Structures are given as structure tokens and as C-alpha cells.
Amino acid sequence: MTANGWLQIGIYLLVLLAITKPMGVFMARVFAGEKTFLDPVLRPVERLLYRLCGVDDTREMDWKEYTIAMLLFSSVGMLTLYLIERVQQLLPWNPQHFVKVPTDLAFNTAASFLTNTNWQNYSGESTMSYFTQIAGLAYHNFASAAVGIVIAIAVVRGIARRESKTIGNFWVDMTRCFLWVLLPVSLVVAMIFVSQGMIQNLKPYDTAKLLNPQTVQTTGADGKTTTQTVTDQVIAQGPFASQEAIKEFGTNGGGPFNANSAHPFENPTPFTNFLQMLLIFAIPAGLTYTLGRMTGSPKHGWAVWGCMAILFMAGVLIAYNAEAKGNPLLHGIDQKVSATQSGGNMEGKEVRFGIANSALFATITTDASCGCINSQHDSFTPIGGMVPLINIMLGEVVFGGVGAGLYGIIVFVILAVFIAGLMVGRTPEYLGKKIEAYDVKMAMLSVLIFCLSILVFTGISVVNKFGTSSIANPGPHGLTEILYAYTSNTGNNGSAFGGLNGNTLWFNVSLAFAALLGRFIQHIPILAIAGNLARKKLVPPSAGTFPVTTPLFTFLLTGVILIVSALTFFPALSLGPILEHLLMNAGKVF
């Protein structure tokens, strides 16, 4: 670890802190229908859209109607994306003449982009046409992000309102999220990215002659080896700066290139690398202040932000330390290797970014439900690679995805105040609302859905040939590859340990269902909590009320998050990355 690396991490955290309040205030004003500087341009567009779609913007919904509207909107979106993939060979903007996407892969991709997971069992530059990228995948980057944000806003309304049967109007919230929050920032950022060297065009792919032709040997299914000389390199083109902007700002993560944000067309400079990391946390961090502002308790919003920041910095510290130390088995083999490894583990990392920015990026992208990468998590040391895995296992609540981080951590807030209430022998209260059995049951149901999806699917995969045949590494690393896949999809993250071949019938279907369970089945109990809280009366604080605005609450919330995840996932982690770390120190690697 170096002083320069820690300086960059410190600057990032300070800039994130600086933008939290402005983002939070702006989103609170947007979803409350208050005046903003964009109103002269966007209000007429908003009114026109309501007239065209037949939306009554004065009518609000209860939690059940809000949930049904969200599910219908999402179902139509998934079906549309699936159809686009299946007939892309007939659609325009396909200069490379890509064929239709296979059935199971199309289903996986549609479910993945619908749920803000963006897991990719394919190489984008050799599978998806420009039309599919723009009309299908990029659209869902906006739509899935908007769904997450408006659910978080609905939950905050449920906390803030008293004796109310409604929590807002889904269609109004979605429209305002698109027009005021996602589109303006994405437009500006896309132009910044283009200025830094990202591509934005509809041209056919280019071909360049190699200065040094390469001889390649391949072995076919029949066991025969074929030797060929490669003299040309295909250079992909496409409308990717615009997709990159919402990919980061909407914490989507799925990129047009297989190398994702390690590719120079997706992440060309250190400035774009910093901006991408900032975009990933911008909305999740801002929503904590939105929570405090809309509920009338800004200190509570900052207490939640503090909990997230503690967990974030802990992850950065562990990952950076592990990668900076490198693999102990490489020290002392010979002078050359020892000198290289003394600089840390650079395997799978871009020299442009180095260890500090790779560890920081990996922590950020897995704290949020983003999943984009600027280094290969599969090449991290066992402990360094365990940090991204644990980040997702915490429930994607360390800032988390857009909206998902906030409503996810509110589930843990309810559990924390319930535990605090048990400690003092009083009915637990949260911002003037009594937390009762129904609220705790719904919160636990949300947590259990997440845990069961990960552990059940992983258990099935590791004891059957259709699961184990896809792993590239034996032993504990192979287990971690499968565990990471189901954790990533259930947590709607989308990053992966690259050693797993997920493009099989089993993994395409099961990972898709894991993503759908982690997104929509979890939404139902969370929205039920919002509806139940909205109906309650405010209770005046008393001597037994546990305050949710203090450092003590921040540490209690942090402890609850860690304990729930540790008790649930420690056995699996002990058989995977922890065992691999111990074996590495004993002289065995996988």
C-alpha cells in the first residue's frame, strides 16, 4: 500500500461526501413535485406524456396497486427485450450481421437487464447488434434503475406519512425519475466520455493489420489440433459512450465489451475511471440524504450514510491490503519474480489504474449493485476476491444499487430498532412509528429470500455435473466461482469470477431465476412494509425510545448487517475463499 493510493481513496470519499447533500436535496424536490431548475423544459414534456399514456398524475396508489404496476411494467419490458434478441438478425443497425441470440441465453439476458443485474454470459462485441444494444439493453439500463429508485422513494414516503393509505403513483414517479434524474446526467456524462476518447458511432467494425502476426493452436471437440496464423485484428465500434454513462449512473454494470471498464473504449483515462466510480455511488449516497429530508430527520440520513461509509472503507482496506501484499508463494523464487510480486498482485489488473484503483473500483462496484469491473476479480488473491463477494452478501446495502441500497438498508434498520427495543424492554419505534410483528416478519422474509436463493442454487450446482462441469478451477476456488455467480445474480450485481462458464442451459436458466427472485420477490415484502408504515400514527418520543440519529445507532446498524451476513454465509465462505487463503499460505494454489 502506498501514500499515493490512500490519497486517491481519500479524495474519492471526500468528493462523494460533497455531492451527497446536493443529490439528495434535488431528488427530494423532484419526487415531491417541487420546483427545480429543469422545470421550464421538462414540465411540458411530463404533462404531454401523461396525456399520451392516460395517466392521472393526481391519483395515488396503495402499496398493492403500486406493486402490481411495477410488476406489469417490468414484465412487458422483459418480454420486449427477449423478442428483440430473438429477431435481431431482422432488425436494423446490425452491420456485423449477428444472428439471433439462443433461447436460453436470450432469457438470461432479458431477466438480467430487467433486474439491474446485467450479468453477461456472452461477449457483447460479438453477440449483440447495435439495435439490441440501444433499444434493448441501454433502455433497460434506464428502466431498471428507475424502478429501483422509485421503490426506495415509495418506502421513504411510507416512513414519512401518517395515517395514509397511499405511497405515491408509480407512473408519475417513473416519469419524473427518467426526465429529471437519469436522462439529464446521462446526456452530460456521455458527452464528457466522448471528449475523453470513448466511441459513439454506428460504423461497421474496423480491421487492422498486426505488426507481429501470431500463431495460434486450437483443439477441437474431436481432439485434433489446428494451427493458424492470425494477421488481422478486428476493432469493435458502436454507440457506447451513451450506454456507458447510464451503465454507471444507474449502477447497471453490463458493458458492450467483454473486458468491461478495463477496455480502453469503455474507460480510456484515469479521469474517466474516477468519474465512473463517482457515478456509481452518486444516487445511492444522495438517497440517504433524501431519506433524512423527506422524513424530517436529516441526522438519521447521515447516520445511515455513516454506516455505509464504515462498511465501504473496511472493504477497501482489506482488499487493498490483500492485493498490495500479493501472493506469498511468488516471493523468493528468483530475483525477477520476487521483484515483480513485491509491487503487489498485478495479475488481471490494468497498468493504467494499478492496485489501489483496482481494489477501490472492485469494492465500489460490488458495494453497489453495479457489477462493472476495471480488473478481473477472479485474479485477486483469495482474501482480496472475498471482499467483492462479501460486499454483495451484505445485501447490496453499502450505498448499494440505485434505490436498492436504500430500501435494502431500511430492512436492516427495522431489524436494528427491533433488537434495540428488545434490549430496553419497549415496543421498538422508528422515526415515530411503532415497529410491530408484521414489519419484522416482512423484513425477515426479505432477508430469507436473498439467503435461500444464493445457498440453494449454489448447493444444487456444486453436487451435480451440470454445475461443476462449468468451473475452470478445482477445489475451493471452483466453489467460490459458483457461489459468486449466484450471489452476484441474487444481489443484482452482475460481476463474476471469470473462471465459470455460465453460458449453459442450467446456468442461463437458474441464474435468471436467481436474479428475478432477488429483485422482484424481495420487492413485495419491502413495499408491504412501506404500506403498513404509512397507515400508522406518529408516536411521541419517550425515555424508552431508541434514537436513530446518533453514532451509537450507526454502529448498531453496522453490527446487525455484519452479524446477519456472518451467521448466514460464514460456512460457505470458510469452504471457499477462507480455505483457499489458508491453503495458499501452506503452499497450494488452484
XYZ file of C-alpha atoms in Angstrom:
590
model
C 0.000 0.000 0.000
C 1.244 3.488 -0.819
C 0.527 7.015 0.354
C -0.487 7.900 -3.208
C -3.036 5.078 -3.245
C -4.579 6.170 0.055
C -4.629 9.787 -1.130
C -6.701 8.801 -4.153
C -9.091 6.786 -1.984
C -9.404 9.691 0.459
C -10.127 12.182 -2.319
C -12.822 9.898 -3.676
C -14.561 9.658 -0.291
C -14.422 13.449 0.199
C -15.902 14.150 -3.245
C -18.641 11.580 -2.581
C -19.426 13.297 0.718
C -19.577 16.676 -1.045
C -22.143 15.571 -3.638
C -24.377 13.619 -1.219
C -26.447 16.561 0.005
C -26.967 18.286 -3.384
C -28.044 14.989 -4.959
C -30.315 14.199 -2.021
C -31.984 17.608 -1.990
C -32.554 17.528 -5.736
C -34.168 14.065 -5.685
C -36.356 15.000 -2.718
C -37.632 18.041 -4.623
C -38.201 16.045 -7.825
C -40.291 13.308 -6.214
C -42.225 15.774 -4.064
C -43.171 17.651 -7.227
C -41.415 20.812 -6.062
C -39.854 23.350 -8.410
C -36.395 22.686 -9.863
C -34.207 24.492 -12.381
C -35.162 21.933 -15.061
C -38.903 22.566 -14.773
C -39.275 25.094 -17.660
C -38.036 22.447 -20.081
C -39.343 19.242 -18.523
C -42.793 20.119 -17.107
C -44.394 20.443 -20.580
C -42.839 17.121 -21.588
C -44.135 15.493 -18.406
C -47.697 16.763 -18.993
C -47.591 15.588 -22.610
C -46.523 12.098 -21.572
C -49.360 11.862 -19.051
C -51.902 12.837 -21.723
C -50.497 10.370 -24.247
C -50.421 7.499 -21.726
C -53.685 8.312 -19.951
C -52.043 8.768 -16.557
C -53.876 10.720 -13.858
C -50.987 12.330 -12.004
C -53.261 13.453 -9.145
C -54.277 9.902 -8.209
C -52.109 7.921 -5.791
C -51.830 4.175 -5.207
C -51.748 1.924 -2.174
C -48.812 -0.464 -1.840
C -50.566 -3.348 -3.590
C -51.521 -1.272 -6.628
C -48.030 0.241 -6.718
C -46.533 -3.279 -6.682
C -48.825 -4.554 -9.443
C -47.996 -1.560 -11.657
C -44.277 -2.172 -11.130
C -44.594 -5.885 -11.958
C -46.669 -5.240 -15.102
C -44.227 -2.603 -16.353
C -41.298 -4.930 -15.748
C -42.964 -7.965 -17.344
C -43.673 -6.101 -20.576
C -40.106 -4.780 -20.625
C -38.604 -8.257 -20.196
C -40.764 -9.751 -22.938
C -39.871 -6.928 -25.330
C -36.134 -7.324 -24.747
C -36.384 -11.091 -25.215
C -38.135 -10.633 -28.559
C -35.579 -8.063 -29.743
C -32.764 -10.513 -29.015
C -34.530 -13.362 -30.790
C -35.121 -11.403 -34.027
C -32.121 -9.063 -34.040
C -30.941 -10.500 -37.360
C -34.052 -8.953 -38.957
C -33.685 -5.540 -37.322
C -31.646 -2.517 -38.474
C -28.247 -1.347 -37.170
C -26.606 -4.735 -37.445
C -23.559 -4.106 -39.664
C -21.796 -7.240 -38.394
C -24.844 -9.379 -39.303
C -25.113 -11.014 -35.883
C -27.599 -13.882 -35.754
C -30.415 -14.241 -33.241
C -29.466 -14.868 -29.625
C -30.080 -18.505 -28.493
C -33.248 -19.096 -26.482
C -31.765 -19.747 -23.045
C -29.142 -17.004 -23.379
C -31.799 -14.518 -24.518
C -33.931 -15.424 -21.487
C -30.979 -14.991 -19.144
C -30.016 -11.640 -20.654
C -33.591 -10.312 -20.604
C -34.028 -11.266 -16.953
C -30.599 -9.918 -16.081
C -31.014 -6.467 -17.651
C -34.595 -6.191 -16.398
C -33.442 -6.684 -12.813
C -30.486 -4.249 -12.986
C -28.165 -7.262 -12.721
C -26.627 -7.093 -16.215
C -24.880 -10.450 -15.872
C -23.459 -11.328 -19.290
C -22.963 -14.927 -20.383
C -21.791 -13.622 -23.757
C -19.218 -11.295 -25.278
C -21.064 -8.088 -26.162
C -18.921 -7.137 -29.136
C -19.561 -10.500 -30.840
C -23.184 -11.183 -29.888
C -25.438 -8.100 -29.718
C -26.294 -5.802 -32.645
C -26.299 -2.037 -32.268
C -30.111 -2.066 -32.258
C -30.197 -4.621 -29.438
C -27.622 -2.600 -27.509
C -29.556 0.664 -27.906
C -33.261 -0.263 -27.936
C -32.931 -3.260 -25.640
C -30.013 -3.170 -23.243
C -29.443 0.592 -22.884
C -33.191 1.187 -22.433
C -33.277 -1.315 -19.593
C -30.304 0.404 -18.009
C -32.615 3.389 -17.587
C -35.792 1.458 -16.760
C -34.319 -0.930 -14.181
C -32.525 1.943 -12.440
C -35.741 3.978 -12.351
C -37.712 1.080 -10.847
C -35.183 0.734 -8.027
C -35.212 4.460 -7.287
C -38.992 4.846 -7.211
C -39.421 1.855 -4.897
C -36.960 3.475 -2.493
C -38.938 6.731 -2.712
C -42.189 4.845 -2.056
C -40.648 3.249 1.040
C -39.462 6.648 2.300
C -42.972 8.050 1.782
C -44.335 5.166 3.830
C -41.995 6.116 6.670
C -42.741 9.835 6.389
C -46.539 9.760 6.053
C -49.022 9.245 8.843
C -52.418 7.527 8.655
C -52.203 7.329 4.863
C -53.338 4.511 2.616
C -51.182 5.565 -0.347
C -47.455 5.717 -1.076
C -47.436 7.600 -4.404
C -48.148 6.935 -8.082
C -45.776 4.507 -9.823
C -46.224 6.047 -13.276
C -45.625 9.592 -12.044
C -42.554 8.535 -10.069
C -41.116 6.685 -13.080
C -41.696 9.621 -15.397
C -40.007 12.077 -13.057
C -37.119 9.698 -12.463
C -36.492 9.360 -16.184
C -36.866 13.046 -17.036
C -35.283 14.811 -14.064
C -32.732 12.369 -12.660
C -31.415 9.829 -15.175
C -31.614 11.435 -18.618
C -30.019 14.857 -17.934
C -26.989 13.495 -16.103
C -26.503 10.659 -18.613
C -26.579 13.121 -21.525
C -23.939 15.385 -19.988
C -21.730 12.496 -18.863
C -21.911 10.805 -22.288
C -20.533 13.955 -23.910
C -17.737 14.092 -21.327
C -16.903 10.467 -22.065
C -16.757 11.148 -25.806
C -14.342 14.007 -25.144
C -12.084 11.529 -23.314
C -11.956 9.052 -26.191
C -14.969 6.763 -25.818
C -16.559 5.780 -29.123
C -20.084 6.752 -30.188
C -20.972 5.684 -33.712
C -22.887 3.181 -35.844
C -19.988 2.189 -38.101
C -19.064 -1.398 -39.033
C -16.119 -2.876 -37.170
C -12.627 -1.899 -38.330
C -9.807 -4.301 -39.174
C -6.125 -3.614 -38.506
C -3.051 -5.495 -39.693
C -0.901 -6.921 -36.900
C 2.711 -5.757 -36.873
C 3.653 -9.163 -35.472
C 1.388 -11.970 -36.768
C 0.538 -14.569 -34.123
C 0.466 -18.346 -34.466
C -2.466 -19.874 -32.606
C -3.205 -23.529 -31.862
C -6.755 -24.682 -31.124
C -8.034 -28.116 -30.137
C -11.440 -29.152 -31.412
C -14.037 -31.404 -29.823
C -12.566 -34.350 -31.740
C -9.185 -33.794 -30.085
C -7.456 -32.643 -33.255
C -5.155 -29.624 -33.024
C -5.309 -26.930 -35.692
C -2.604 -24.337 -36.217
C -3.331 -21.000 -37.899
C -1.598 -17.670 -38.296
C -3.539 -14.560 -37.240
C -2.615 -11.472 -39.274
C -5.625 -9.195 -38.639
C -7.285 -7.758 -35.548
C -10.947 -6.737 -35.511
C -11.597 -3.472 -33.662
C -15.191 -3.155 -32.489
C -17.148 0.071 -32.986
C -20.545 1.190 -31.706
C -22.716 3.695 -29.814
C -21.125 3.019 -26.471
C -20.395 6.322 -24.702
C -24.129 6.859 -24.204
C -24.551 3.355 -22.829
C -21.534 3.750 -20.572
C -22.997 6.834 -18.878
C -26.215 5.165 -17.716
C -24.346 1.904 -17.084
C -22.511 3.608 -14.230
C -25.066 6.205 -13.094
C -27.810 3.565 -12.979
C -25.478 1.006 -11.293
C -26.170 -1.433 -14.128
C -22.682 -2.669 -14.969
C -23.212 -4.561 -18.233
C -20.886 -3.177 -20.875
C -20.678 -3.593 -24.646
C -17.186 -5.125 -24.386
C -16.279 -8.378 -22.691
C -13.450 -6.612 -20.802
C -15.971 -4.063 -19.495
C -14.397 -0.983 -17.873
C -10.918 -2.435 -18.321
C -11.351 -1.846 -22.080
C -9.893 1.472 -23.285
C -13.035 2.203 -25.348
C -15.130 1.974 -22.174
C -12.677 3.522 -19.731
C -9.885 5.337 -21.573
C -8.272 7.566 -18.914
C -7.722 7.871 -15.139
C -10.259 10.720 -15.187
C -12.996 8.529 -16.694
C -12.086 5.842 -14.153
C -12.612 8.287 -11.267
C -15.805 9.666 -12.811
C -17.218 6.173 -13.292
C -16.590 5.297 -9.652
C -18.240 8.548 -8.557
C -21.275 7.959 -10.766
C -21.813 4.505 -9.253
C -22.263 5.888 -5.732
C -23.843 9.269 -6.639
C -27.532 8.295 -6.449
C -27.220 5.713 -3.614
C -25.349 8.206 -1.438
C -27.754 11.020 -2.320
C -30.766 8.909 -1.408
C -29.597 8.712 2.207
C -29.978 12.488 2.425
C -33.305 12.228 0.587
C -34.418 9.840 3.353
C -33.460 12.343 6.043
C -35.044 15.301 4.255
C -38.364 13.615 3.404
C -38.767 12.166 6.915
C -37.784 15.430 8.610
C -34.717 13.876 10.232
C -31.542 14.805 8.317
C -29.399 13.389 11.122
C -30.941 9.979 10.541
C -29.971 10.175 6.879
C -26.387 10.967 7.849
C -26.386 8.119 10.392
C -27.321 5.698 7.600
C -24.662 7.275 5.358
C -22.117 6.775 8.149
C -22.939 3.079 8.428
C -22.482 2.657 4.691
C -19.185 4.586 4.744
C -17.782 2.425 7.571
C -18.526 -0.798 5.702
C -17.211 0.695 2.456
C -13.879 1.767 3.960
C -13.475 -1.593 5.708
C -13.851 -3.349 2.373
C -11.360 -1.022 0.652
C -8.815 -1.513 3.445
C -8.990 -5.317 3.313
C -8.985 -5.578 -0.495
C -6.194 -3.021 -0.975
C -4.064 -4.641 1.720
C -4.515 -8.144 0.293
C -3.713 -7.103 -3.274
C -0.758 -4.951 -2.233
C 0.793 -7.898 -0.351
C 0.387 -10.204 -3.333
C 0.877 -13.951 -3.413
C 3.430 -15.085 -0.789
C 4.338 -18.154 -2.867
C 5.967 -15.985 -5.527
C 8.454 -14.356 -3.161
C 11.967 -15.745 -3.230
C 11.551 -17.980 -6.304
C 14.043 -15.848 -8.164
C 15.063 -12.229 -8.171
C 12.926 -11.286 -11.166
C 9.701 -12.796 -9.889
C 10.302 -11.589 -6.346
C 10.833 -8.026 -7.537
C 7.654 -8.141 -9.602
C 5.499 -9.558 -6.811
C 6.903 -7.128 -4.262
C 4.846 -4.486 -6.035
C 1.669 -6.420 -5.245
C -0.656 -8.677 -7.198
C -0.959 -7.144 -10.682
C -2.466 -10.248 -12.273
C -5.728 -9.335 -14.009
C -5.250 -5.603 -13.451
C -4.793 -2.696 -15.854
C -1.407 -0.982 -15.556
C -3.249 2.284 -16.286
C -5.088 2.022 -12.965
C -2.814 -0.006 -10.693
C -3.597 -1.863 -7.494
C -5.152 0.992 -5.486
C -7.693 1.960 -8.145
C -8.404 -1.688 -8.953
C -9.142 -2.523 -5.308
C -11.186 0.667 -4.932
C -13.172 0.014 -8.110
C -13.837 -3.616 -7.147
C -15.109 -2.544 -3.721
C -17.320 0.222 -5.103
C -18.864 -1.833 -7.885
C -19.789 -4.688 -5.531
C -20.944 -2.393 -2.722
C -23.361 -1.039 -5.294
C -25.359 -3.426 -7.471
C -23.276 -2.354 -10.437
C -21.023 -5.203 -11.468
C -18.829 -3.340 -13.950
C -15.131 -4.083 -13.494
C -11.797 -2.492 -14.337
C -9.880 -5.600 -13.214
C -10.556 -9.336 -13.067
C -11.947 -10.339 -9.655
C -11.096 -13.962 -10.407
C -7.385 -12.996 -10.402
C -7.471 -11.320 -6.995
C -5.882 -13.040 -4.015
C -8.314 -15.227 -2.019
C -8.951 -12.507 0.596
C -8.948 -9.714 -1.993
C -11.529 -11.644 -4.021
C -13.575 -12.405 -0.917
C -14.232 -8.682 -0.354
C -16.377 -8.236 -3.514
C -18.192 -11.465 -2.624
C -18.953 -10.347 0.946
C -19.994 -6.900 -0.262
C -22.805 -8.492 -2.262
C -23.658 -10.932 0.534
C -24.302 -7.985 2.856
C -27.407 -7.407 0.737
C -26.035 -4.670 -1.547
C -26.676 -2.091 1.181
C -23.232 -0.446 1.355
C -24.559 2.536 -0.599
C -25.903 -0.218 -2.815
C -27.697 -0.011 -6.143
C -29.807 2.969 -7.132
C -32.740 2.706 -4.738
C -31.965 -0.895 -3.844
C -29.280 0.169 -1.382
C -31.657 2.448 0.495
C -34.675 0.169 0.741
C -32.319 -2.727 1.490
C -30.702 -0.956 4.422
C -34.115 0.146 5.734
C -34.864 -3.565 6.185
C -31.790 -3.772 8.427
C -32.812 -0.525 10.176
C -36.098 -2.165 11.139
C -34.238 -5.194 12.477
C -31.807 -2.937 14.369
C -34.528 -0.917 16.102
C -36.389 -4.142 16.868
C -33.272 -5.519 18.586
C -32.776 -2.208 20.416
C -36.392 -2.365 21.594
C -35.841 -5.847 22.980
C -32.788 -4.594 24.863
C -34.735 -1.933 26.749
C -37.967 -3.883 27.026
C -40.029 -1.399 24.990
C -42.005 -1.578 21.763
C -39.472 -0.641 19.091
C -40.045 2.673 17.295
C -38.617 4.090 14.090
C -38.986 7.822 13.432
C -42.204 7.948 15.439
C -43.694 4.722 14.037
C -44.091 1.596 16.171
C -42.345 -1.403 14.639
C -44.678 -4.342 15.113
C -44.668 -8.059 14.320
C -45.866 -7.559 10.724
C -42.985 -5.209 9.902
C -40.370 -7.545 11.382
C -41.850 -10.567 9.574
C -41.733 -8.767 6.216
C -38.169 -7.620 6.888
C -37.057 -11.151 7.745
C -38.875 -12.543 4.697
C -36.854 -10.183 2.501
C -33.601 -11.321 4.126
C -34.507 -15.014 3.890
C -35.408 -14.815 0.188
C -31.959 -13.385 -0.514
C -30.125 -16.034 1.516
C -32.136 -19.007 0.261
C -31.697 -18.085 -3.392
C -27.907 -17.957 -3.042
C -27.393 -21.050 -0.913
C -29.978 -23.366 -2.513
C -28.892 -22.716 -6.102
C -25.210 -22.971 -5.112
C -25.838 -26.235 -3.262
C -27.595 -27.777 -6.264
C -24.809 -26.682 -8.626
C -21.861 -27.989 -6.609
C -23.240 -31.527 -6.277
C -24.292 -32.034 -9.883
C -22.254 -32.479 -13.062
C -24.264 -29.806 -14.905
C -22.895 -27.322 -12.375
C -19.357 -28.488 -11.707
C -18.591 -29.046 -15.408
C -18.564 -25.258 -15.902
C -15.846 -24.384 -13.392
C -12.294 -23.825 -14.595
C -10.567 -24.321 -11.233
C -10.797 -27.260 -8.807
C -11.019 -27.101 -5.031
C -12.223 -24.115 -3.017
C -11.699 -21.650 -5.880
C -14.137 -23.603 -8.027
C -16.706 -23.468 -5.216
C -16.160 -19.717 -4.942
C -16.787 -19.289 -8.676
C -20.240 -20.868 -8.359
C -21.021 -19.169 -5.043
C -20.054 -15.808 -6.527
C -22.304 -16.376 -9.568
C -25.473 -16.943 -7.530
C -24.571 -14.240 -5.029
C -23.997 -11.778 -7.849
C -27.281 -12.582 -9.586
C -29.439 -12.711 -6.469
C -27.845 -9.436 -5.334
C -28.483 -7.997 -8.825
C -24.808 -7.132 -9.141
C -23.630 -8.826 -12.325
C -19.883 -9.104 -11.733
C -18.336 -12.556 -11.902
C -15.358 -14.757 -11.227
C -14.279 -15.267 -14.823
C -13.402 -18.949 -14.419
C -17.057 -20.024 -14.604
C -18.673 -20.813 -17.957
C -22.185 -19.552 -17.356
C -23.413 -19.979 -20.934
C -25.042 -23.371 -20.386
C -28.699 -24.276 -20.158
C -28.537 -24.806 -16.385
C -26.718 -21.609 -15.542
C -28.615 -19.434 -18.029
C -31.959 -20.501 -16.572
C -31.049 -20.807 -12.881
C -29.092 -17.530 -12.775
C -32.026 -15.770 -14.438
C -34.409 -17.057 -11.772
C -31.942 -16.049 -9.049
C -31.898 -12.509 -10.441
C -35.703 -12.363 -10.636
C -36.050 -13.682 -7.071
C -33.511 -11.210 -5.751
C -35.231 -8.290 -7.431
C -38.990 -8.752 -7.516
C -39.819 -11.287 -4.825
C -37.854 -9.109 -2.406
C -39.763 -6.016 -3.559
C -43.111 -7.330 -2.382
C -42.376 -7.538 1.375
C -40.466 -4.238 1.215
C -43.422 -2.434 -0.354
C -45.706 -4.151 2.161
C -43.601 -2.587 4.929
C -43.983 0.815 3.242
C -47.767 0.465 3.065
C -48.027 -0.667 6.679
C -45.823 2.160 7.987
C -47.794 4.761 6.027
C -51.002 3.776 7.830
C -49.561 4.234 11.317
C -49.904 7.196 13.659
C -46.899 9.085 14.951
C -45.905 8.205 18.499
C -44.248 10.938 20.618
C -40.698 10.005 21.679
C -40.300 8.811 25.260
C -37.497 7.857 27.623
C -37.508 4.366 26.147
C -37.241 5.472 22.528
C -34.005 4.406 20.883
C -32.676 7.359 18.850
C -31.779 6.591 15.213
C -29.710 9.743 14.691
C -26.653 9.015 16.822
C -23.274 7.339 16.301
C -24.491 4.557 18.596
C -27.268 3.762 16.129
C -24.767 3.814 13.254
C -22.618 1.198 14.979
C -25.643 -0.904 15.979
C -26.868 -0.902 12.382
C -23.390 -1.848 11.153
C -23.246 -4.695 13.654
C -26.657 -6.056 12.679
C -25.697 -6.112 8.989
C -22.432 -7.910 9.694
C -23.922 -10.414 12.145
C -26.795 -11.416 9.849
C -24.435 -11.970 6.914
C -21.708 -13.629 9.006
C -24.093 -16.141 10.558
C -25.668 -16.924 7.193
C -22.723 -17.133 4.835
C -19.674 -17.902 7.000
C -19.869 -21.686 6.440
C -19.849 -21.176 2.660
C -17.041 -18.616 2.861
C -14.991 -20.915 5.072
C -15.141 -23.636 2.389
C -14.307 -21.169 -0.377
C -12.015 -18.120 -0.139
C -11.005 -18.600 3.517
C -9.885 -22.187 2.897
C -8.152 -21.120 -0.313
C -6.238 -18.429 1.602
C -5.071 -20.939 4.226
C -4.009 -23.428 1.551
C -2.159 -20.683 -0.346
C -0.131 -19.900 2.765
C 0.540 -23.637 3.099
C 1.942 -23.746 -0.447
C -1.017 -24.860 -2.589
C -2.867 -22.761 -5.170
C -5.733 -23.516 -7.535
